[in-house]
Short mmCIF file of C-alpha atoms in Angstrom, two decimals:
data_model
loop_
_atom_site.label_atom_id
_atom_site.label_comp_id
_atom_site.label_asym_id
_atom_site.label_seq_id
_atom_site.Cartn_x
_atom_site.Cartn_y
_atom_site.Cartn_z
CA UNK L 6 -2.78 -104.05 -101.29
CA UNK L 7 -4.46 -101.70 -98.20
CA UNK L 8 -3.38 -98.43 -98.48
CA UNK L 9 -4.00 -96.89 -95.28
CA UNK L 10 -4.49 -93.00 -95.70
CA UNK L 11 -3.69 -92.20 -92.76
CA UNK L 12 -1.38 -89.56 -91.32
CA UNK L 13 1.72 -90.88 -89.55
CA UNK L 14 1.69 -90.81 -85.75
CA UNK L 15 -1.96 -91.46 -85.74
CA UNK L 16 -2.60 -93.46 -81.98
CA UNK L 17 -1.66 -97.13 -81.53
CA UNK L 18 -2.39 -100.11 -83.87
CA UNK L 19 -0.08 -98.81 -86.31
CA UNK L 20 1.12 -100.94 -89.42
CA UNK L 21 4.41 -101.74 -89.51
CA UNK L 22 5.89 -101.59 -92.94
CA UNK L 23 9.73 -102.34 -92.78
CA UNK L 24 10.98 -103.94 -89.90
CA UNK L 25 15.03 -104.50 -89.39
CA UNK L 26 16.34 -107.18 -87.49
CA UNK L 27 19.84 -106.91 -85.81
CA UNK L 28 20.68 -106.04 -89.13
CA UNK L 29 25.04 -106.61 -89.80
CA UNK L 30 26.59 -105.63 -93.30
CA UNK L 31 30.09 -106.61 -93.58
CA UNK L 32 32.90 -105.78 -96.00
CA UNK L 33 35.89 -107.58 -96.84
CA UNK L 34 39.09 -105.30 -97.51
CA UNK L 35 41.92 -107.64 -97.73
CA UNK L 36 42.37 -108.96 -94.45
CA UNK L 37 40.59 -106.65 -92.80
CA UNK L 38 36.88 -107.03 -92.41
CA UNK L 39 34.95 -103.68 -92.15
CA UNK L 40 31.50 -103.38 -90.61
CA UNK L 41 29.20 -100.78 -91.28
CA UNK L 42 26.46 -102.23 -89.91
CA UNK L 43 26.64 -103.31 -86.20
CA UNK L 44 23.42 -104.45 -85.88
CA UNK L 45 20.30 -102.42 -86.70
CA UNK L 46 17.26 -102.95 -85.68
CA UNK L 47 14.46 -100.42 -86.42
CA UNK L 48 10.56 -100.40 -87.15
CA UNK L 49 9.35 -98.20 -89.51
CA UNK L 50 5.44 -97.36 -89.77
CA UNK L 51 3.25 -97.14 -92.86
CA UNK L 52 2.59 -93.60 -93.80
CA UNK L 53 5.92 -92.20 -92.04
CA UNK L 54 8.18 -89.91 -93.26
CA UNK L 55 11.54 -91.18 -92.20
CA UNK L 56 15.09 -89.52 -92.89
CA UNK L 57 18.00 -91.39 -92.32
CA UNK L 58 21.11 -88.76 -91.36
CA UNK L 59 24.39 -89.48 -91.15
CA UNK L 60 27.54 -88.12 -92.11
CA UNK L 61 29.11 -90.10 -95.23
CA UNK L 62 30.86 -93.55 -94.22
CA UNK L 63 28.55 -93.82 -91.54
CA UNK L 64 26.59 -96.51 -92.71
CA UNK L 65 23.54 -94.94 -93.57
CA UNK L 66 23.69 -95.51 -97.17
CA UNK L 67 23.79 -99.19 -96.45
CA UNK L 68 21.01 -99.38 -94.01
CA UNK L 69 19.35 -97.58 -96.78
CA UNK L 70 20.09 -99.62 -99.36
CA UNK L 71 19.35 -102.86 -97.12
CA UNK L 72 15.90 -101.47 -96.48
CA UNK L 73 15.22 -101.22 -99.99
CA UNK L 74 16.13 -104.34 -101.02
CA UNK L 75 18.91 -103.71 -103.11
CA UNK L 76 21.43 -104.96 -100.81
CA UNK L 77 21.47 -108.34 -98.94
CA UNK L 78 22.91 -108.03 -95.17
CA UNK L 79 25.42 -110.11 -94.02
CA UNK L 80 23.44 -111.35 -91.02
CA UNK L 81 20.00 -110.33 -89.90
CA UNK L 82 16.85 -110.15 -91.30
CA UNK L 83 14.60 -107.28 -93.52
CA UNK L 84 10.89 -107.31 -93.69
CA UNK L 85 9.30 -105.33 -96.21
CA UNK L 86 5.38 -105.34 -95.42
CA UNK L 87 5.97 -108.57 -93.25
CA UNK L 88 7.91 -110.24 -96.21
CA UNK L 89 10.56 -111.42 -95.51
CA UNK L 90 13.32 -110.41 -98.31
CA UNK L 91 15.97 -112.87 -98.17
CA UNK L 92 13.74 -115.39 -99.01
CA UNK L 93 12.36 -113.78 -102.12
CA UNK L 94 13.72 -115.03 -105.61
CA UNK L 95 14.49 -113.31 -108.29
CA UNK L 96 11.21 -112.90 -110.04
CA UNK L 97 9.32 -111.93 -106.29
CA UNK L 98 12.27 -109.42 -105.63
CA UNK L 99 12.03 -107.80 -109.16
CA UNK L 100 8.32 -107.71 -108.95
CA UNK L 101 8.58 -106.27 -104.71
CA UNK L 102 11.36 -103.90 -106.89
CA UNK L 103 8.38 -102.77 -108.91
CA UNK L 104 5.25 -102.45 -107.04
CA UNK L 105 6.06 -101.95 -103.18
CA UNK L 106 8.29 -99.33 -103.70
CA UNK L 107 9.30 -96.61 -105.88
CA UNK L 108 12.70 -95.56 -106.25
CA UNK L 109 14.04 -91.81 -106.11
CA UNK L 110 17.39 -91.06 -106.79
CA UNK L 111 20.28 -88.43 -106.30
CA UNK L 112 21.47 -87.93 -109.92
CA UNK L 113 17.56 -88.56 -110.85
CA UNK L 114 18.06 -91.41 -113.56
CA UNK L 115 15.59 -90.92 -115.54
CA UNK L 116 16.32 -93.38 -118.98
CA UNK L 117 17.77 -90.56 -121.05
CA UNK L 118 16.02 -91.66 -124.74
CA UNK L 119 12.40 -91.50 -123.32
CA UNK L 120 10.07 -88.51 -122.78
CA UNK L 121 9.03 -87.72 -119.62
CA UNK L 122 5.60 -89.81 -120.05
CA UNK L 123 7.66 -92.63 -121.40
CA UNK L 124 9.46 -92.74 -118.10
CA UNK L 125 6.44 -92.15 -115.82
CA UNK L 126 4.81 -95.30 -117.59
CA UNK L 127 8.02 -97.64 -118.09
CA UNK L 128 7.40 -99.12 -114.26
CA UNK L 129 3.66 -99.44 -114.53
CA UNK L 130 4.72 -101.65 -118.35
CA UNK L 131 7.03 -103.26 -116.15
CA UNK L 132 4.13 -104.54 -114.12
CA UNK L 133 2.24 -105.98 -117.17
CA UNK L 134 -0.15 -102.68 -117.34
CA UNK L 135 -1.53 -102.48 -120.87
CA UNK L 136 0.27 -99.43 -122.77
CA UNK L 137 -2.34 -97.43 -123.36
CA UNK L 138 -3.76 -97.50 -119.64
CA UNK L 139 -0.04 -96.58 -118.40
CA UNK L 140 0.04 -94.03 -120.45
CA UNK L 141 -2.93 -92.20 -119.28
CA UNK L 142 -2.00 -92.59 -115.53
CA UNK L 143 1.32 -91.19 -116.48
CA UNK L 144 -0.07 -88.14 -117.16
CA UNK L 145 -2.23 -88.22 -114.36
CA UNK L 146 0.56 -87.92 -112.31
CA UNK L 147 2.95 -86.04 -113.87
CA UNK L 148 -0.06 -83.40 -113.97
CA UNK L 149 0.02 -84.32 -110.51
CA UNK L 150 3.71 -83.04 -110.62
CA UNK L 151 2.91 -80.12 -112.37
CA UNK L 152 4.63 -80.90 -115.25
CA UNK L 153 1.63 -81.65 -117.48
CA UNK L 154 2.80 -79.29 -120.34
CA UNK L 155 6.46 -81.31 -120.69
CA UNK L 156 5.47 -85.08 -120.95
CA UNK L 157 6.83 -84.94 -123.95
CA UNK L 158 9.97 -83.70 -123.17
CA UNK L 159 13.28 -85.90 -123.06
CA UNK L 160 14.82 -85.25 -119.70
CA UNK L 161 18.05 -83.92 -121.22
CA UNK L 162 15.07 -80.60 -122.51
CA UNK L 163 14.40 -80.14 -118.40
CA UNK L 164 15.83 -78.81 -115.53
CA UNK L 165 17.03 -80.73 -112.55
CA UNK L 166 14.22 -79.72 -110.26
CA UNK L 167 12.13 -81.26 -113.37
CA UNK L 168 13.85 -84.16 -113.98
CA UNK L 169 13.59 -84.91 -110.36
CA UNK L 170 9.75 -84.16 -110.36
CA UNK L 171 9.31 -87.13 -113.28
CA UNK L 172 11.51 -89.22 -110.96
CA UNK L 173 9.10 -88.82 -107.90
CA UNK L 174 5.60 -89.34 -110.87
CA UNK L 175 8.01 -92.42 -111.97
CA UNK L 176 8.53 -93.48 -108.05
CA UNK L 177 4.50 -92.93 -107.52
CA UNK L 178 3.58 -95.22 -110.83
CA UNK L 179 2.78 -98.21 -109.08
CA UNK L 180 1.35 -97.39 -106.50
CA UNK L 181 3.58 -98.38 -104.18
CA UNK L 182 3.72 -98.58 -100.24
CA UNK L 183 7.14 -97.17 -99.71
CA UNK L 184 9.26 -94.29 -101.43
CA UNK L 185 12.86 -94.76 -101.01
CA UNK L 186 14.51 -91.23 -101.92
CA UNK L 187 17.95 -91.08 -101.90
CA UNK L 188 19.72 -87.72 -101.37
CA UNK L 189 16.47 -86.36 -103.81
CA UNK L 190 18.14 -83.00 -103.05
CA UNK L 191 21.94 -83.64 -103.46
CA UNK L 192 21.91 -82.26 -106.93
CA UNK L 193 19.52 -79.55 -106.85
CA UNK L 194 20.17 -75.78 -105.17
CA UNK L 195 18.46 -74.63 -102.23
CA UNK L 196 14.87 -73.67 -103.77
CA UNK L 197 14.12 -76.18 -106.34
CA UNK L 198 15.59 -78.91 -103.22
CA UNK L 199 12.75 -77.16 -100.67
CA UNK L 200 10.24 -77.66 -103.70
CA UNK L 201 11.14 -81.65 -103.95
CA UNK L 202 10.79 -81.86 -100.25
CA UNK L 203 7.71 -79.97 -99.99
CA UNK L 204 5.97 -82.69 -103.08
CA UNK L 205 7.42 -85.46 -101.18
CA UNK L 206 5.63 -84.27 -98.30
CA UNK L 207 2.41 -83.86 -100.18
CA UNK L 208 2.12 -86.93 -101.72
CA UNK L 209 3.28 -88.82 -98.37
CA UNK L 210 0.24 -87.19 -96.74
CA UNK L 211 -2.29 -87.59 -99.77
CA UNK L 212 -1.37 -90.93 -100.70
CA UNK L 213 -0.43 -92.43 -97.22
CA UNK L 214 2.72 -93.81 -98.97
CA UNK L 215 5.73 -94.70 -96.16
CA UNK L 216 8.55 -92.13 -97.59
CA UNK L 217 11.85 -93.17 -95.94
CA UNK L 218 14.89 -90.71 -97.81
CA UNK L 219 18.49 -91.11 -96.68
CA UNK L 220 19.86 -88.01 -96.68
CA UNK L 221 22.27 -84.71 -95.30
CA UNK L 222 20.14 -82.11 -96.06
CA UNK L 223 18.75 -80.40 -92.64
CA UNK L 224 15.69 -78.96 -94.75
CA UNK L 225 14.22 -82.35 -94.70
CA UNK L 226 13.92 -82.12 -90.57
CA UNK L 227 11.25 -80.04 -90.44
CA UNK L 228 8.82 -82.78 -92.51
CA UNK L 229 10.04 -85.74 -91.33
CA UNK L 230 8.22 -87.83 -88.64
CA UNK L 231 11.45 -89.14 -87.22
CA UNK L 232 14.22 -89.10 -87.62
CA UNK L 233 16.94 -91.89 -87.61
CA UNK L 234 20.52 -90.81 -86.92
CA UNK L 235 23.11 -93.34 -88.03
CA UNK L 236 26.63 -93.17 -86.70
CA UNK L 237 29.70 -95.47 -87.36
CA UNK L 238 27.23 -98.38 -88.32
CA UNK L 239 24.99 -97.88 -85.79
CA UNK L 240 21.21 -96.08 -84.80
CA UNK L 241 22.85 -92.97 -82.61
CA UNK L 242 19.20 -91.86 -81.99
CA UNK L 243 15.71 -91.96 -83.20
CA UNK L 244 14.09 -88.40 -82.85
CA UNK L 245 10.66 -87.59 -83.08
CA UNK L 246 10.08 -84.22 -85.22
CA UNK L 247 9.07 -81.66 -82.01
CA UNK L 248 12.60 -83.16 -80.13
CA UNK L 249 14.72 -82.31 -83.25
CA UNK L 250 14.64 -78.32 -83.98
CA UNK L 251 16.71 -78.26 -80.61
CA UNK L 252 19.67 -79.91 -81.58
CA UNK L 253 19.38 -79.33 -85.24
CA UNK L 254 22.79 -77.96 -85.48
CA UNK L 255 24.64 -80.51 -83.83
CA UNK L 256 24.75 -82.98 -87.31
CA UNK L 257 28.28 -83.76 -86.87
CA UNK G 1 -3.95 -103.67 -108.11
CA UNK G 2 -4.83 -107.60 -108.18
CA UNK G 3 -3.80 -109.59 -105.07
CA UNK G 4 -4.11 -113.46 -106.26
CA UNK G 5 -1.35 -114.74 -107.36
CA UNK G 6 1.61 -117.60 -106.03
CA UNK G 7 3.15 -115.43 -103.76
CA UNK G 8 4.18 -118.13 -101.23
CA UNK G 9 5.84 -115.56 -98.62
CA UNK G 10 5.04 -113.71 -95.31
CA UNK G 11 1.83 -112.20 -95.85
CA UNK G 12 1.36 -113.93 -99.72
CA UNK G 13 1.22 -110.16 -100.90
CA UNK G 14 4.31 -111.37 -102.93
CA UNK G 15 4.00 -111.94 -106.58
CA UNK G 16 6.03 -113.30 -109.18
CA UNK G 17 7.55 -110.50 -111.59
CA UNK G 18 5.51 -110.59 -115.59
CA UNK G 19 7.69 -111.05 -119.02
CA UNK G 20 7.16 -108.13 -120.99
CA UNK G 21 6.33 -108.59 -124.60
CA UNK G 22 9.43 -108.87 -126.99
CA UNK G 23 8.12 -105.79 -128.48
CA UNK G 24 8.38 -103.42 -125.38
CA UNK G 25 12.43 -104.52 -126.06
CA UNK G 26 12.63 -103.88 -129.43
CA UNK G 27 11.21 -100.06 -129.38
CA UNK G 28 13.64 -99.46 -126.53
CA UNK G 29 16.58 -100.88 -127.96
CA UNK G 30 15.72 -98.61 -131.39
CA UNK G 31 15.59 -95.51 -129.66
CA UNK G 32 18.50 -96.38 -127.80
CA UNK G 33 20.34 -96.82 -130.63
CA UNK G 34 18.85 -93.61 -132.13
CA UNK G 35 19.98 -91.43 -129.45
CA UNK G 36 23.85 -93.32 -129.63
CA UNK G 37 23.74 -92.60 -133.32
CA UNK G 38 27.75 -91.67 -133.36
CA UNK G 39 28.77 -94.77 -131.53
CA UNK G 40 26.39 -96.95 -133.45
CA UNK G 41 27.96 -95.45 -136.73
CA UNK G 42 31.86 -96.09 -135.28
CA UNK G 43 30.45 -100.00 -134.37
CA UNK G 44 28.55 -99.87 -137.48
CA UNK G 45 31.82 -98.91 -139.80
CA UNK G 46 33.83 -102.33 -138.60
CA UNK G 47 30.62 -104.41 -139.97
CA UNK G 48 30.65 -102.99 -142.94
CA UNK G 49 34.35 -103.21 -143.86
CA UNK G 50 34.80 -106.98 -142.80
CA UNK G 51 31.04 -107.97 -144.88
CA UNK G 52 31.90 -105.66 -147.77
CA UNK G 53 35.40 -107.56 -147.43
CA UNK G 54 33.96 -110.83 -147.37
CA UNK G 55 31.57 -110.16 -150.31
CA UNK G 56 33.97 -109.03 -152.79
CA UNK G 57 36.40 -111.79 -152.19
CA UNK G 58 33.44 -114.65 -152.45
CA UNK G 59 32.18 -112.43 -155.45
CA UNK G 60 35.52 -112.13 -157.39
CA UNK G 61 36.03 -115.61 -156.36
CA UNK G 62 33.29 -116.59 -158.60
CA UNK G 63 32.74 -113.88 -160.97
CA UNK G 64 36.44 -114.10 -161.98
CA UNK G 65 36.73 -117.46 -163.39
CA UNK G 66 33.29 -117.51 -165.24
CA UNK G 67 33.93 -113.68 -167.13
CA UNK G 68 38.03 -115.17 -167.50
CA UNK G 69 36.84 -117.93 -169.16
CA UNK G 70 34.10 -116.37 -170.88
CA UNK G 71 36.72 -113.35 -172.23
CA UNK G 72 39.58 -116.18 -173.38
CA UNK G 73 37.14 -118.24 -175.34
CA UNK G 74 36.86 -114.68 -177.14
CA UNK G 75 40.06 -114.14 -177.36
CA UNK G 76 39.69 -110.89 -176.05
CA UNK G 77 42.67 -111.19 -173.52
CA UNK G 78 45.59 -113.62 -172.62
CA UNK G 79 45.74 -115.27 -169.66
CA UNK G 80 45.86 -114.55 -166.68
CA UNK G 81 47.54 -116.14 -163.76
CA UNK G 82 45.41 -117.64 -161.04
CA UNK G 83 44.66 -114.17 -159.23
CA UNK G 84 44.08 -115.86 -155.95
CA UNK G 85 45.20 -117.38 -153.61
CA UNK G 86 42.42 -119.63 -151.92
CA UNK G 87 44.10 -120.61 -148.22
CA UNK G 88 45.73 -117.21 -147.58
CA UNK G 89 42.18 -115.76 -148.52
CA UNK G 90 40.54 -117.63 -146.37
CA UNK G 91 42.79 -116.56 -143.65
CA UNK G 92 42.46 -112.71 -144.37
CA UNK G 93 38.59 -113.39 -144.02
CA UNK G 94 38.94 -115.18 -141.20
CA UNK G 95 41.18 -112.59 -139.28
CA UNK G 96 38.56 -109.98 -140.57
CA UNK G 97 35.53 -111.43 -139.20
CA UNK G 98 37.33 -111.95 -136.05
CA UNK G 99 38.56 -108.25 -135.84
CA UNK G 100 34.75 -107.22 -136.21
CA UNK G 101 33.63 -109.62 -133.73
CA UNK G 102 35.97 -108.06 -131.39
CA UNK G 103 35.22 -104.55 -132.17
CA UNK G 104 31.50 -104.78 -131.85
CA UNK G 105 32.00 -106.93 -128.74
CA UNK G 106 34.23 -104.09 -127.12
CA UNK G 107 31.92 -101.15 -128.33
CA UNK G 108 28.77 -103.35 -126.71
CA UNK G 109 31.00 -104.02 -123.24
CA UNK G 110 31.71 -100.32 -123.49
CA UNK G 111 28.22 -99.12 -123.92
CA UNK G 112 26.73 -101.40 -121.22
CA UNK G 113 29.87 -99.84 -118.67
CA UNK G 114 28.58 -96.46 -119.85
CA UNK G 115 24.71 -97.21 -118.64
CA UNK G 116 25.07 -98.85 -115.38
CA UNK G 117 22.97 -96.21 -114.00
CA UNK G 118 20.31 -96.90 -116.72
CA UNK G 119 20.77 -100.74 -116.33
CA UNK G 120 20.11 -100.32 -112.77
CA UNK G 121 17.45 -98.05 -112.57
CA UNK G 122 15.58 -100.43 -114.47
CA UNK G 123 15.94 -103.10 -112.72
CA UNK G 124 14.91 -100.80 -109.43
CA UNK G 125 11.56 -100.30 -111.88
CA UNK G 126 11.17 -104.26 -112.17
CA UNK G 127 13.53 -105.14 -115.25
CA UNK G 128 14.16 -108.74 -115.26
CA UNK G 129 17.30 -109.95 -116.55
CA UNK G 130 16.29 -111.56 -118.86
CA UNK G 131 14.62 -108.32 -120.40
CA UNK G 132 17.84 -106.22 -120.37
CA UNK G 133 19.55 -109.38 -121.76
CA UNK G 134 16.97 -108.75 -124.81
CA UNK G 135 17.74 -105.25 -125.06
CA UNK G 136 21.03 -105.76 -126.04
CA UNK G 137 21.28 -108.56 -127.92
CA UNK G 138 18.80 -106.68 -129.62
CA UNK G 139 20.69 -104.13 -129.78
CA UNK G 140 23.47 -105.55 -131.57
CA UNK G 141 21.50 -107.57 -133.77
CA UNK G 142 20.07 -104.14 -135.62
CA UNK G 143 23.09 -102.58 -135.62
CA UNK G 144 24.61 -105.86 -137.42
CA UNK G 145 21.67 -106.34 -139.97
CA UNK G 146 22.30 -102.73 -140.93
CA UNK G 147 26.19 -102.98 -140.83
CA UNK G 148 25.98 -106.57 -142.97
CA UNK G 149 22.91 -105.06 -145.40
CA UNK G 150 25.59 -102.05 -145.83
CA UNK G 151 28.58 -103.70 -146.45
CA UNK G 152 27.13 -106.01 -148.85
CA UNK G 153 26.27 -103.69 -151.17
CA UNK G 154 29.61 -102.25 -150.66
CA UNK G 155 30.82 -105.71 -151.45
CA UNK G 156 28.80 -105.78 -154.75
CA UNK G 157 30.05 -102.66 -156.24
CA UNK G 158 33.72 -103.31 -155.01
CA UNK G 159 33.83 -106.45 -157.28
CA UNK G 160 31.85 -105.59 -160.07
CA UNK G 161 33.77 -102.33 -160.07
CA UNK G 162 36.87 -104.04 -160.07
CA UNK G 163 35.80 -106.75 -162.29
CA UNK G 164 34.64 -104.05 -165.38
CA UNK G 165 37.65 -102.41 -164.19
CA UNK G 166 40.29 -105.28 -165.18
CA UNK G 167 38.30 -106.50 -168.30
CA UNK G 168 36.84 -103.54 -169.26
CA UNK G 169 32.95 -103.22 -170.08
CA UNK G 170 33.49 -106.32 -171.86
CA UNK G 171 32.53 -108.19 -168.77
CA UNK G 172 29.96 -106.75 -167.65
CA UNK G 173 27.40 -108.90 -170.04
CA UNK G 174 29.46 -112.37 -168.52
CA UNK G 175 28.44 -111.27 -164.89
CA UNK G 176 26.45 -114.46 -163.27
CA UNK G 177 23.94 -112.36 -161.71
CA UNK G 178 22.01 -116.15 -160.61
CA UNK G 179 24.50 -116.41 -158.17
CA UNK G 180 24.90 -113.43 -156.24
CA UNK G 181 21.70 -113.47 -154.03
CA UNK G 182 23.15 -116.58 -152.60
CA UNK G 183 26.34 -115.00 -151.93
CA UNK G 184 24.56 -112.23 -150.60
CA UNK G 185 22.03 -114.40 -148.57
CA UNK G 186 25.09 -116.02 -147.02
CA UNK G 187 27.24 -113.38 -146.57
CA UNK G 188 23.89 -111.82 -144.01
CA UNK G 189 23.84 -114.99 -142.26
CA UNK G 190 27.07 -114.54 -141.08
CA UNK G 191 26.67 -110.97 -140.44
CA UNK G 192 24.18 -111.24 -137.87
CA UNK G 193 25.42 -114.72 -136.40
CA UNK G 194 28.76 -112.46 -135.65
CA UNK G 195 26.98 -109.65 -133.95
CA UNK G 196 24.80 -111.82 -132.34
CA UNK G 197 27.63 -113.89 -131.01
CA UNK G 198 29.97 -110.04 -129.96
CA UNK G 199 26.79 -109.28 -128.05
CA UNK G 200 26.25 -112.05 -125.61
CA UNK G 201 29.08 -111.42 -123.12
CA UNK G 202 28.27 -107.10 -123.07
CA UNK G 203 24.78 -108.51 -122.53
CA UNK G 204 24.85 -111.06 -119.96
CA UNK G 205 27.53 -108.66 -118.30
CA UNK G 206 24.76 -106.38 -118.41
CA UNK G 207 21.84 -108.45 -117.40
CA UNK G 208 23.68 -109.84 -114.15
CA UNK G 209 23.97 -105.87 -112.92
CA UNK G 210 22.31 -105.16 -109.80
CA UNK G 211 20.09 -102.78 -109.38
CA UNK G 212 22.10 -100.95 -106.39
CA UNK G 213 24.17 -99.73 -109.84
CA UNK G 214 21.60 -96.88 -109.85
CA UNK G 215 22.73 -95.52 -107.17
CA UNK G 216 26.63 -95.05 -107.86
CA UNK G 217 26.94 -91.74 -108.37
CA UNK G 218 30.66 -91.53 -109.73
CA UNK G 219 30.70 -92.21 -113.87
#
């Protein structure tokens, strides 16, 4: 795998990552068929920091979701690093799960009966890393993290702004090319949520890892590249970060 | 990161997901069932009731005539009446067993409903189905070992206890200790074989979860 270190934004030639394909989602609610996705198409680069914004029900969790992989559209296609998911089987998609992208999460979900290593190391296991070896990157990163002095903590003996910081060491395990954060600040207060975003920025930059976050929270316009605004199933606009701080206010 | 491999799509940077070691599955599913030690002990209380159950009766059941006979040849006591009843025993074990098998099932159905977030963040992480499948048939098989291992003991002290207790310490010289490892033996084959068999719906239910369950937020 190439991992480009390279800031987003950087001139022409850039890598596409993701790539979204008149992409429909469809739900059946009795006799009524709901659609909230009209057909999406976007390109995302690697080494961008993408938000997706959106008030709730607009469809921007499922865009989300169909970018990562976790949800299959009802028409349309999803290419993760020019692969093209659909046609992945189970073993491929579990293995794309585990090493192309690293999963952040609103409510954190760490596994609540291992330490904070344990959790760091339980993806890089996952990929058939010896024990031992995971282990010591584990704590590489969580160092990384700052959180070097509670590895061996069980997440229920940290705070959320903690628990959320072994999520994003446990999302950077593997090494992978894309970080899919969703609502990472939903459950934290103002600070410790500017802290998360801040790291997130970091380790986009350092690592040249594609961060794409679906999210409400205004703080994360200032660091994003661009921006994608999703309204009733479809891309409103795409902003670039100097055309946002205008029109910041007008989210809904 | 190695890049060979069969991935046959796109770009070929697609590889097929490893099996994890049987052991990896094990430690989690202990520590799981470490950190659940109150619901383990509710699940764990059913097993033990039904295999203590089922050990007395096969115990008495062959205890009874041997120390009866044994005691009468003595002349020690007059006889008894046949003191059971072999079909309606059966049946009482039966229902027993069955009773456990539902309880642990429920219990396991409950605790894989509990950890959808868990369940799916681990298959986000690259959990295989067939691993989480492990993790709680493994799961259940512990907590039935221990639950069987528990009750038979139970079992043994119920009907010796009772034994000494209708014929007094007379008996206890007549007891057929030869054949109570078997009983015991058997009674722990069945033990597991139940929890084994409670487990596989919870755990397929859980296996087939996908990983999108991570990101519910509502319990």
């Amino acid at each position: 795998m190439v991992m480009a270190a390279k800031p987003a934004g950087s001139a022409a030639g850039r890598e596409e990552i993701v790539r979204t394909i008149d992409v429909v989602k469809e739900y059946r609610m009795g006799d009524q068929t709901l659609q909230a996705l009209k057909g999406v198409s976007v390109t995302i680069y690697r080494g961008e920091y993408i938000s997706i914004m959106g008030p709730s029900g607009s469809g921007k969790s499922t865009l989300f979701n169909a970018i990562g992989g976790l949800d299959k559209p009802s028409s349309g296609k999803v290419f993760i690093d020019e692969v093209d998911v659909a046609q992945l089987d189970a073993l491929e998609l579990a293995w794309l799960r585990c090493r192309k992208i690293g999963y952040i999460f609103q409510t954190f979900n760490l596994i609540p009966v291992m330490t904070a290593l344990e959790n760091v190391a339980l993806p890089m296991i996952f990929g058939g890393m010896l024990e031992a070896d995971a282990r010591d990157k584990a704590k590489l990163i969580l160092e990384r993290v700052e959180l070097g002095h509670r590895i061996d903590n069980k997440p229920s003996q940290l705070s959320g702004g903690q628990q959320q910081r072994v999520a994003i060491a446990r999302a950077f395990a593997n090494d992978p090319a894309i970080i899919l954060a969703d609502e990472p600040t939903g459950n934290l207060d103002l600070n410790t949520g500017k802290a998360i975003i801040a790291l997130l920025k970091e380790m986009n930059q350092e690592r040249g890892v594609t961060v794409i976050s679906a999210t409400h929270d205004l703080k994360m316009l200032d660091i994003s590249d661009r921006i994608f605004w999703i309204r009733d199933g479809e891309v409103e606009k795409i902003q670039r970060r100097d055309e946002v701080t205008i029109d910041a206010g007008e989210m809904h | 990161m190695s890049k060979s491999g069969s991935g046959a799509v796109g770009s070929g940077q697609v590889q097929r997901q490893v099996q994890l070691p049987l052991s990896k599955a094990v430690e989690i599913a202990l520590k799981s069932m470490r950190v659940r030690m109150g619901r383990s002990i509710l699940t764990l209380i059913t097993i033990v009731m039904a295999m203590a159950f089922l050990t007395e009766v096969w115990l008495s059941n062959r205890l009874g005539p041997v120390i009866r006979t044994e005691l009468l040849a003595r002349e020690h006591l007059k006889a008894h009446g046949p003191s059971v009843d072999g079909s309606r025993l059966v049946w009482l074990i039966s229902l027993s067993l069955l009773v456990c098998l539902v309880g642990i099932s429920n219990a396991m159905l409950m605790s894989v409903m509990e950890r959808f977030r868990e369940i799916g963040t681990m298959k986000c992480l690259g959990a295989l189905d067939s691993f989480i499948l492990k993790l709680f048939v493994l799961e259940s098989i512990f907590l039935g070992v221990a639950g069987t291992i528990c009750g038979i003991v139970l079992g043994v002290v119920l009907a010796v206890g009772i034994m000494v207790a209708r014929y007094s310490t007379a008996a206890w010289p007549l007891i057929p200790w030869g054949g109570v490892p078997w009983i015991c033996l058997a009674a722990l084959g069945i033990g597991t074989a139940i929890t084994a068999a409670a487990a596989m719906y919870p755990a397929w239910k859980a296996a087939r979860m996908e990983p999108i369950a991570a990101m519910r937020v509502e319990v």
